CSV table of C-alpha atoms in Angstrom, one decimal:
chain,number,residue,atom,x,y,z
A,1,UNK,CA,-38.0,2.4,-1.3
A,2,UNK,CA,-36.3,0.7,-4.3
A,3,UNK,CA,-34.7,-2.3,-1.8
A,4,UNK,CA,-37.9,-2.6,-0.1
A,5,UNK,CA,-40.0,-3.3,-3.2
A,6,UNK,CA,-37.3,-5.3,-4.2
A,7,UNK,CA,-37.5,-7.3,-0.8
A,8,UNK,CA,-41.4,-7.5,-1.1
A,9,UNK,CA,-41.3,-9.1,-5.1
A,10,UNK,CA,-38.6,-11.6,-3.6
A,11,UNK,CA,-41.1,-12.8,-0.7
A,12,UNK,CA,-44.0,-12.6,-3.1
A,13,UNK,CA,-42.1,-14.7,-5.5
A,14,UNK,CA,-41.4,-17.1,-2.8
A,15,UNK,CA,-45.2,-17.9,-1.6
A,16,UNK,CA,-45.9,-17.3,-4.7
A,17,UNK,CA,-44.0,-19.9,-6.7
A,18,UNK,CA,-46.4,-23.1,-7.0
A,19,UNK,CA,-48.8,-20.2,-9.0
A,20,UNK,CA,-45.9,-19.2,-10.6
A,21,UNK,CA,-45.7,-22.7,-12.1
A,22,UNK,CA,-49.4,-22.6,-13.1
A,23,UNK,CA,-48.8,-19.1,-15.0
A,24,UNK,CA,-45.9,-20.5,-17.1
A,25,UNK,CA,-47.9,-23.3,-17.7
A,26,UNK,CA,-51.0,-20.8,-19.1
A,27,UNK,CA,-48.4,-18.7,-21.2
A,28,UNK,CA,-47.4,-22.1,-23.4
A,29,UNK,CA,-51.0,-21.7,-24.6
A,30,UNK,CA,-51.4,-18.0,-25.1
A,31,UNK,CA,-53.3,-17.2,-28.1
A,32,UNK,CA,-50.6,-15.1,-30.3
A,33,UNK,CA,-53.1,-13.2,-32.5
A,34,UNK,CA,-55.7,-11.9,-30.1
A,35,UNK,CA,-52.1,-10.6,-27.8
A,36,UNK,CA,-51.2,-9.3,-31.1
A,37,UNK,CA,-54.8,-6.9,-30.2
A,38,UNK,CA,-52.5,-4.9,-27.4
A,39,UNK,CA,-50.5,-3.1,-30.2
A,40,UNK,CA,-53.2,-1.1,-31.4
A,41,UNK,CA,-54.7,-0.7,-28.5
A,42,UNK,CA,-51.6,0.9,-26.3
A,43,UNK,CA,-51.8,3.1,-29.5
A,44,UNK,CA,-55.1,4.1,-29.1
A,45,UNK,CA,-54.2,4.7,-25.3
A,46,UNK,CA,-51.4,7.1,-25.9
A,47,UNK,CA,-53.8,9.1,-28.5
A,48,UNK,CA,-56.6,9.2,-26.5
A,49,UNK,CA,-54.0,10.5,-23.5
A,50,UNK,CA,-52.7,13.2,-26.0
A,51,UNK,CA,-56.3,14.1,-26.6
A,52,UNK,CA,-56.9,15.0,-22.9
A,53,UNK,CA,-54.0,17.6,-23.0
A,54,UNK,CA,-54.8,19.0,-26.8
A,55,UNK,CA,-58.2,19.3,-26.3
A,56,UNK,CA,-58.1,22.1,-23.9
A,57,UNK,CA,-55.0,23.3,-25.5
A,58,UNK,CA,-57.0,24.0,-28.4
A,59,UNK,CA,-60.2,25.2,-26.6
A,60,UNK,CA,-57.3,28.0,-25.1
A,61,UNK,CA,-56.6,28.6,-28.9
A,62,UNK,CA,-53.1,28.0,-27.6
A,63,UNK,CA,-52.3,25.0,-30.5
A,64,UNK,CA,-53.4,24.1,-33.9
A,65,UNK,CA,-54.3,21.1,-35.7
A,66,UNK,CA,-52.3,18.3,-34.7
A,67,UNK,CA,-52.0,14.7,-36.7
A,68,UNK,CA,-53.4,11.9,-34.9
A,69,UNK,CA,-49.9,10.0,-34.7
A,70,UNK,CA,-48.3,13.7,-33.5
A,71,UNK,CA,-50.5,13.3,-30.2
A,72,UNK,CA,-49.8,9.7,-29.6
A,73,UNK,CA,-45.9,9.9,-30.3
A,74,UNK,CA,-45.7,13.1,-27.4
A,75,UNK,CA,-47.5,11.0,-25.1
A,76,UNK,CA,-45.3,7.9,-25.4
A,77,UNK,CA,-42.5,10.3,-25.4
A,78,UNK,CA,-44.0,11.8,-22.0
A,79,UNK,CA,-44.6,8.0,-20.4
A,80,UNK,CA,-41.1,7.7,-21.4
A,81,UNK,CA,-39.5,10.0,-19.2
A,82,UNK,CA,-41.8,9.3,-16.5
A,83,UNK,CA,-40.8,5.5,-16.8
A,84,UNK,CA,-37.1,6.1,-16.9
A,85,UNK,CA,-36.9,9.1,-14.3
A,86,UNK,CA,-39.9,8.0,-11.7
A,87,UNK,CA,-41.2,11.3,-9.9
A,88,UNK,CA,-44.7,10.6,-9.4
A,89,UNK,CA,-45.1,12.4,-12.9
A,90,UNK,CA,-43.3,15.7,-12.4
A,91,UNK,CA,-40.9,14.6,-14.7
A,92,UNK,CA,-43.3,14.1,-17.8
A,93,UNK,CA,-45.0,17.5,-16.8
A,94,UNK,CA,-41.6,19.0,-17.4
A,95,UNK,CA,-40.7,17.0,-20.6
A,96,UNK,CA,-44.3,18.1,-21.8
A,97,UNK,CA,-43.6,21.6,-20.8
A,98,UNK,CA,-40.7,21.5,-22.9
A,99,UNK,CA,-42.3,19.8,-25.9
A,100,UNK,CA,-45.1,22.2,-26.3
A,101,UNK,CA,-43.0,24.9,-25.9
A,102,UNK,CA,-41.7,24.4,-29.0
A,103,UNK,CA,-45.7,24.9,-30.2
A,104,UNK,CA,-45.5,28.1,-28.8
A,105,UNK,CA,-47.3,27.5,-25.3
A,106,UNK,CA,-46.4,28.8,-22.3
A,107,UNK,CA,-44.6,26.6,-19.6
A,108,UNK,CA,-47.6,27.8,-17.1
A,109,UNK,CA,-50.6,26.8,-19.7
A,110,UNK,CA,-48.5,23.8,-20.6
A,111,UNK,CA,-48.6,22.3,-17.0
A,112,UNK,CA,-52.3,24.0,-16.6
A,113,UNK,CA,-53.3,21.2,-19.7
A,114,UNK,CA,-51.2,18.5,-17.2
A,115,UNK,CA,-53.1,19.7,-14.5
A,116,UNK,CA,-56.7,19.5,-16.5
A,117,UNK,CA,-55.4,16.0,-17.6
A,118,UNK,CA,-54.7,14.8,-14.4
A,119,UNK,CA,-57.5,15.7,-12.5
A,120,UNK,CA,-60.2,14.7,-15.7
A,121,UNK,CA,-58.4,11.6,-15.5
A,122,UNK,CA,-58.8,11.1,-12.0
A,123,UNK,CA,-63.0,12.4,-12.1
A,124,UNK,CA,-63.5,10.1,-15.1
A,125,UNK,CA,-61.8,6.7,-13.2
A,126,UNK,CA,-63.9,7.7,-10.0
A,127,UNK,CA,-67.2,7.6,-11.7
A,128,UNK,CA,-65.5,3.8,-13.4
A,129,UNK,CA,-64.9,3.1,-9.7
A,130,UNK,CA,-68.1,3.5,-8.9
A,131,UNK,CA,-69.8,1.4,-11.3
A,132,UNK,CA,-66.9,-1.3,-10.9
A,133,UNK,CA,-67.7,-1.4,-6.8
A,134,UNK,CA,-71.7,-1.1,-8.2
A,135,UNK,CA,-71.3,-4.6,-10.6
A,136,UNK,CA,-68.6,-6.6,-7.8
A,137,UNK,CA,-71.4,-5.3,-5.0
A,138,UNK,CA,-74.1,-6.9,-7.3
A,139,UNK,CA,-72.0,-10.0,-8.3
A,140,UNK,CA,-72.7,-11.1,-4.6
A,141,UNK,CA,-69.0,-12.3,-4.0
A,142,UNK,CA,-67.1,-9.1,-2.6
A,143,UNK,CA,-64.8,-9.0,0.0
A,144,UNK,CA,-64.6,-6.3,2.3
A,145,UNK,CA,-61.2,-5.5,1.6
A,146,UNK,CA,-62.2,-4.7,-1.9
A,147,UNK,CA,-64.5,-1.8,-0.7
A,148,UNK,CA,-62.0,-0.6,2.2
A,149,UNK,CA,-59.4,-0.3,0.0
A,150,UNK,CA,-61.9,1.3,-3.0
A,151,UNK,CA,-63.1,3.8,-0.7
A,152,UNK,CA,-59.6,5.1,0.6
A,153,UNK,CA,-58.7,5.1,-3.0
A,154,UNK,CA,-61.9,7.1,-4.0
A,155,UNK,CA,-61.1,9.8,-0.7
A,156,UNK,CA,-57.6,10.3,-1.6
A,157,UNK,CA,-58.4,11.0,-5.1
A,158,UNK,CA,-61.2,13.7,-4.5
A,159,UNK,CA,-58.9,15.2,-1.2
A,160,UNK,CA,-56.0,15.8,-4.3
A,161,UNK,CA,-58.3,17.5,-6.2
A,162,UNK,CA,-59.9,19.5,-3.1
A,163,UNK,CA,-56.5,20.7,-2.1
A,164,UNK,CA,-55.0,21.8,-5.5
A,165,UNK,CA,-58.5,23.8,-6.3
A,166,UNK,CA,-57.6,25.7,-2.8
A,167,UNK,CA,-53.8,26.0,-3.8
A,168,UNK,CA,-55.2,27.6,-7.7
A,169,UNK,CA,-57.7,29.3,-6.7
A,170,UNK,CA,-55.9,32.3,-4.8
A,171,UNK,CA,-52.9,34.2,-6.7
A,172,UNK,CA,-52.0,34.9,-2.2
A,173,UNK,CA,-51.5,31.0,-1.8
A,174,UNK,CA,-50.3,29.8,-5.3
A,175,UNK,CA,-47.3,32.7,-5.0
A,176,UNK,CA,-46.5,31.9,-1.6
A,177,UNK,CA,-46.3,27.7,-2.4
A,178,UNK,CA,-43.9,28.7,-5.1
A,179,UNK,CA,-41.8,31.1,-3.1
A,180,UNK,CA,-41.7,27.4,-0.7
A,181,UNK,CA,-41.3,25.7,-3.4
A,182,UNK,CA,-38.2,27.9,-4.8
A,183,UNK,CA,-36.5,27.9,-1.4
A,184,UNK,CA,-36.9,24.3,-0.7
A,185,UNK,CA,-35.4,23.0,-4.0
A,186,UNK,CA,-32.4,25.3,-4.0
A,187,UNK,CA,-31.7,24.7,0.0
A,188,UNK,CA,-31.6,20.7,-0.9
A,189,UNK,CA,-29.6,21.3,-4.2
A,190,UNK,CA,-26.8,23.9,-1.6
A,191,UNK,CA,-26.8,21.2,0.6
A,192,UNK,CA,-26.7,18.1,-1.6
A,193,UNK,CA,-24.1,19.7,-3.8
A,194,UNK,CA,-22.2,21.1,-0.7
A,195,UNK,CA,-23.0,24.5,-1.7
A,196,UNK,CA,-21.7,24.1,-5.3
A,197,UNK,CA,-24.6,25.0,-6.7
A,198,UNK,CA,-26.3,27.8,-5.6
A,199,UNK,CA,-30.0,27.3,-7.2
A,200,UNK,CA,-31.5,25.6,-9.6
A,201,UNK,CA,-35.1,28.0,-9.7
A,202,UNK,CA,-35.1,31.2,-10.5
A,203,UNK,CA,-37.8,32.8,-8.3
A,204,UNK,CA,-39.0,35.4,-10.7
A,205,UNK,CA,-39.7,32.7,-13.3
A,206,UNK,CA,-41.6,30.5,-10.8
A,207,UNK,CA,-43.4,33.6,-9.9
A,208,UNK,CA,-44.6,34.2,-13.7
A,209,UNK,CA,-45.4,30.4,-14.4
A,210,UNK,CA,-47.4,29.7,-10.9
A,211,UNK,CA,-49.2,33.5,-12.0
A,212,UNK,CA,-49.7,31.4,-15.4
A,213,UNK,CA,-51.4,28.8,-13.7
A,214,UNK,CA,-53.6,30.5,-11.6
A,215,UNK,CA,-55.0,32.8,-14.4
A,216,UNK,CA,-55.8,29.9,-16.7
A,217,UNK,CA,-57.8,28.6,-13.3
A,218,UNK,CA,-59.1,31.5,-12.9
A,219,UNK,CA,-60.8,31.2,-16.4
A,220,UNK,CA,-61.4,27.5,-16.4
A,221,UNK,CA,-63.9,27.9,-13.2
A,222,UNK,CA,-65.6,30.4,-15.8
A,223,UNK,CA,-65.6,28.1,-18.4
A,224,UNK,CA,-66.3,25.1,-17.0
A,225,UNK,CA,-67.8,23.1,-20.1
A,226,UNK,CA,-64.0,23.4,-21.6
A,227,UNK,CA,-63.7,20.4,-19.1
A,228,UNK,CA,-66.1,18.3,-20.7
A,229,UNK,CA,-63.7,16.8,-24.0
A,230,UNK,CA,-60.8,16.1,-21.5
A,231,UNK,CA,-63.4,14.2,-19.3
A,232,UNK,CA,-64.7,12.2,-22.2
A,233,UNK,CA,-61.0,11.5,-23.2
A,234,UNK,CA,-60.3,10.4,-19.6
A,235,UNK,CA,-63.4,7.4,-19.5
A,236,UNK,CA,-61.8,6.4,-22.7
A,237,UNK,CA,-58.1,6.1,-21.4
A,238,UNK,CA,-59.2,4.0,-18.5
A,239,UNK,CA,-61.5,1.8,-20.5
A,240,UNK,CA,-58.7,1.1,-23.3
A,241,UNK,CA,-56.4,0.8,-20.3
A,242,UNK,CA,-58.5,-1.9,-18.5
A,243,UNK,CA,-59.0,-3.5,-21.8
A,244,UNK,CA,-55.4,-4.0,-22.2
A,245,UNK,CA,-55.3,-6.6,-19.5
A,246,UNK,CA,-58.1,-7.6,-20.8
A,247,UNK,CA,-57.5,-8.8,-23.9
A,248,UNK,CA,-54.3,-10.4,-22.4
A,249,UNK,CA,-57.0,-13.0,-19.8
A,250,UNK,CA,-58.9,-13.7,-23.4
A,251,UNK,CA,-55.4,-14.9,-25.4
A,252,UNK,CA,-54.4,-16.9,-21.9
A,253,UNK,CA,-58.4,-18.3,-22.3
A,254,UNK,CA,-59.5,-16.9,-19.4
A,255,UNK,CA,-62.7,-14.6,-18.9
A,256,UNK,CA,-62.2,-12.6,-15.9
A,257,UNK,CA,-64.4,-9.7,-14.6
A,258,UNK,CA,-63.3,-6.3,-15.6
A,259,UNK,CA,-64.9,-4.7,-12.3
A,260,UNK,CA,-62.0,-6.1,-10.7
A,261,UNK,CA,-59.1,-5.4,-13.0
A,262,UNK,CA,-60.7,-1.7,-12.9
A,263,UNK,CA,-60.3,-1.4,-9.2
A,264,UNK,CA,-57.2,-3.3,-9.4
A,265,UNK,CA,-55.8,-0.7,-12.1
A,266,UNK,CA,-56.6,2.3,-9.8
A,267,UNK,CA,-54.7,0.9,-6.7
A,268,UNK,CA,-51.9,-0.5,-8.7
A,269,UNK,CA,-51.4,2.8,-10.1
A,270,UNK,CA,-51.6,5.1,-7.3
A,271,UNK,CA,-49.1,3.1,-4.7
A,272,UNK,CA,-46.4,3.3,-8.0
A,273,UNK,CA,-46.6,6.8,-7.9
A,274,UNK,CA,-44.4,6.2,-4.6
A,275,UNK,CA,-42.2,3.6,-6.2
A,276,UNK,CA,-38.8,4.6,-7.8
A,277,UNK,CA,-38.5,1.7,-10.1
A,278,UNK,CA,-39.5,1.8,-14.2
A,279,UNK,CA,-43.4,2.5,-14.2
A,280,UNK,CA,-43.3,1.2,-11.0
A,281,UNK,CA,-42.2,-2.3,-12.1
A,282,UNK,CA,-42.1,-5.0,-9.3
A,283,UNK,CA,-44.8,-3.5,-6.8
A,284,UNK,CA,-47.4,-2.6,-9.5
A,285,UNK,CA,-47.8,-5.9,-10.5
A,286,UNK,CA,-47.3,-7.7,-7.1
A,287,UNK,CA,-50.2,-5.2,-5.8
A,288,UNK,CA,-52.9,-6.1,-8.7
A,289,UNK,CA,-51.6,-9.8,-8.1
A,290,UNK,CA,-52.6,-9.9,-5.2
A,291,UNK,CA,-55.8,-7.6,-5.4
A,292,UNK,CA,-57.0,-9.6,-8.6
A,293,UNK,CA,-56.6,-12.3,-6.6
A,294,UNK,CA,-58.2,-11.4,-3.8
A,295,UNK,CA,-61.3,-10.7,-5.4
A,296,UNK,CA,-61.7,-14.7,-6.4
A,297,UNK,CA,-59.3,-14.3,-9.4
A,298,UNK,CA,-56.9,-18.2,-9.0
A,299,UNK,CA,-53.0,-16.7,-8.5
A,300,UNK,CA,-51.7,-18.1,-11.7
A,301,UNK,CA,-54.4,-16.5,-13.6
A,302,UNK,CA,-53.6,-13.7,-12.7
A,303,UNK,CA,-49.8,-13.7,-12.5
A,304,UNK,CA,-49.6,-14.7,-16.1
A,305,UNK,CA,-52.5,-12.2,-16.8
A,306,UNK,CA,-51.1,-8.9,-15.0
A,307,UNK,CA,-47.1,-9.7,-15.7
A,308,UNK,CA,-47.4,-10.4,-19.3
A,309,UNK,CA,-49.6,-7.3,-20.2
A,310,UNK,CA,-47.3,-5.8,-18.2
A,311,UNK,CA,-44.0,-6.7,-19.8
A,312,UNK,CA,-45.3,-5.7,-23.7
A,313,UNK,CA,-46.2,-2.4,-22.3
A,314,UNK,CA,-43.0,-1.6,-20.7
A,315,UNK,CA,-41.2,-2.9,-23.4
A,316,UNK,CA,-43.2,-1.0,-26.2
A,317,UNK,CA,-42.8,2.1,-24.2
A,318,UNK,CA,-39.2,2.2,-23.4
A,319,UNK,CA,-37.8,0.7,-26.7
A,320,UNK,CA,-40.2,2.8,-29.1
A,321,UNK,CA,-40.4,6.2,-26.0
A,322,UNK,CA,-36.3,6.0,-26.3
A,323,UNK,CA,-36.4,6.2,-30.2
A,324,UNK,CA,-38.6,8.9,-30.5
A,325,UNK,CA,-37.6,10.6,-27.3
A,326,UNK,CA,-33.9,10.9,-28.6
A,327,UNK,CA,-35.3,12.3,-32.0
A,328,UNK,CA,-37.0,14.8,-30.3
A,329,UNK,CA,-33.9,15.7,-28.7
A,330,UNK,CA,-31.7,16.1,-31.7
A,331,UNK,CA,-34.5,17.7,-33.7
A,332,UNK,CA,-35.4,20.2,-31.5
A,333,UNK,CA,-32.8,20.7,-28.8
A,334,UNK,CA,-32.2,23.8,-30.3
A,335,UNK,CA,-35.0,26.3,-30.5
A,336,UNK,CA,-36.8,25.6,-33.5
A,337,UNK,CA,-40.5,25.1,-33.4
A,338,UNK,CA,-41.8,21.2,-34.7
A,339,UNK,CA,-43.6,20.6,-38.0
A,340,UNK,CA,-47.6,20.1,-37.4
């Protein structure tokens, strides 16, 4: 997947590279001080993300009172891992798992608060969607592409949610997906490690954490408002993260429609789910390249737009995610439970 991503970016640069010009032109007149805006705000992302998980954590009466920076240091921590071990998230779950162990929650309400962020994440963007494909509809210039590729985006996100409410919501289905789940991973770890290592699951633990799962469910279908803080949290992370790119159009003097950049966002970061490079580096920005362009955006607009959000975030979440990521390591890699 890695070589053909790679293959794609090199034939995209190719066609590309009269736009490519044009971008490096536009970044020689970037305004510093309104770029300088993205600092706070990836800060206020990472919050607002740690929010999502805590909120329900605390609703659960599972956590106390946590300091603002605490929530946004154990996201970037979690975007960390996800960036340098590329899983389509399962990574971070586990990292998180880990983390809030150390708070004294359980691995299975741990990845329940993942599962709550996730999906609240996914419910909030859908309703953005909406009103993004609403304002581009009214705008008058919409391609057709636009909604195709809107509406698949919009069915594949609700069919995700469908399917793991079916999984959760019977203890017959959730034990028998993790007795599949135990017996897949350990035949591919016999086989990869030619039988050197026997298993890497213990089924009796995966029985007690999917059991874990499926009881918090259980009492999150009876307590549905729980869901409502997570879901506020969620419009606000994918506001801030639209607004990220947009702030980057203003410094480069350009006003661009945020509909756009919202659907843009969406697709961009669904397909580098799939992608085993960085964050998805390479096809996420060569997919809302070419979307943002496609939806009347000129190319080195939006090259110089996407790439250079793109490369501050990266950078401020692998160089800063490394530091505090290894201090969590050291502090805590033995068990001892965190300072609030």
């Amino acid at each position: 997947m890695s070589i053909i991503t790679f293959l794609l970016i090199a034939v995209i640069i190719y066609f590309s590279r009269h736009e490519l010009v044009h971008a490096w032109e536009l970044l020689s007149k970037v305004n510093i001080w309104l770029l300088l805006l993205l600092i706070p705000l990836q800060i206020a992302v990472y919050y607002a993300v740690g929010e999502m998980v805590f909120s329900y954590l605390r609703s659960k009466n599972s956590i106390e009172h946590i300091a603002p920076l605490t929530l946004a240091r154990l996201s970037l921590e979690m975007n960390f891992v996800n960036h340098i071990l590329p899983s389509g998230g399962v990574s971070g779950i586990s990292y998180m798992g880990w983390r809030l162990g150390r708070y004294g929650v359980s691995a299975g309400r741990a990845t329940m608060a993942q599962v709550v962020r996730f999906t609240m994440g996914f419910v909030a963007y859908i309703v953005l969607l909406l009103l993004a494909l609403l304002a581009v509809t009214i705008d008058g210039n919409i391609n057709r592409w636009i909604i195709l590729v809107s509406s698949a985006l919009i069915s594949v996100l609700i069919g995700s949610m469908v399917a793991g409410v079916y999984l959760m919501s019977s203890t017959t289905r959730i034990m028998k997906f993790g007795s599949w789940l135990t017996r897949s991973v350990n035949g591919l770890v016999r086989r990869v490690t030619f039988k050197r290592v026997s298993k890497v699951l213990d089924g009796e633990k995966v029985d007690v954490f999917f059991h874990d799962i499926h009881t918090d469910f259980v009492e999150l279908r009876r307590e549905k408002k729980i869901l409502l803080k997570p879901f506020l949290w969620g419009l606000v992370v994918n506001v801030l993260e639209v607004s990220l790119f947009m702030v980057t159009f203003w410094a480069l003097g350009e006003s661009v429609n945020p509909a756009p950049i919202m659907i843009a966002f969406g697709v961009a970061t669904f397909a580098g789910v799939f992608v085993v490079t960085p964050g998805g580096a390479g096809a996420y920005e060569a997919i809302m390249v070419g979307f943002v362009t496609l939806a009347g955006v000129s190319g080195g607009v939006a090259i110089a737009g996407i790439v250079l959000t793109r490369v501050i975030l990266l950078f401020g979440t692998i160089v800063l995610g490394y530091v505090f990521y290894q201090h969590a390591i050291l502090k805590y890699g033995k068990d001892k439970k965190p300072d609030l």
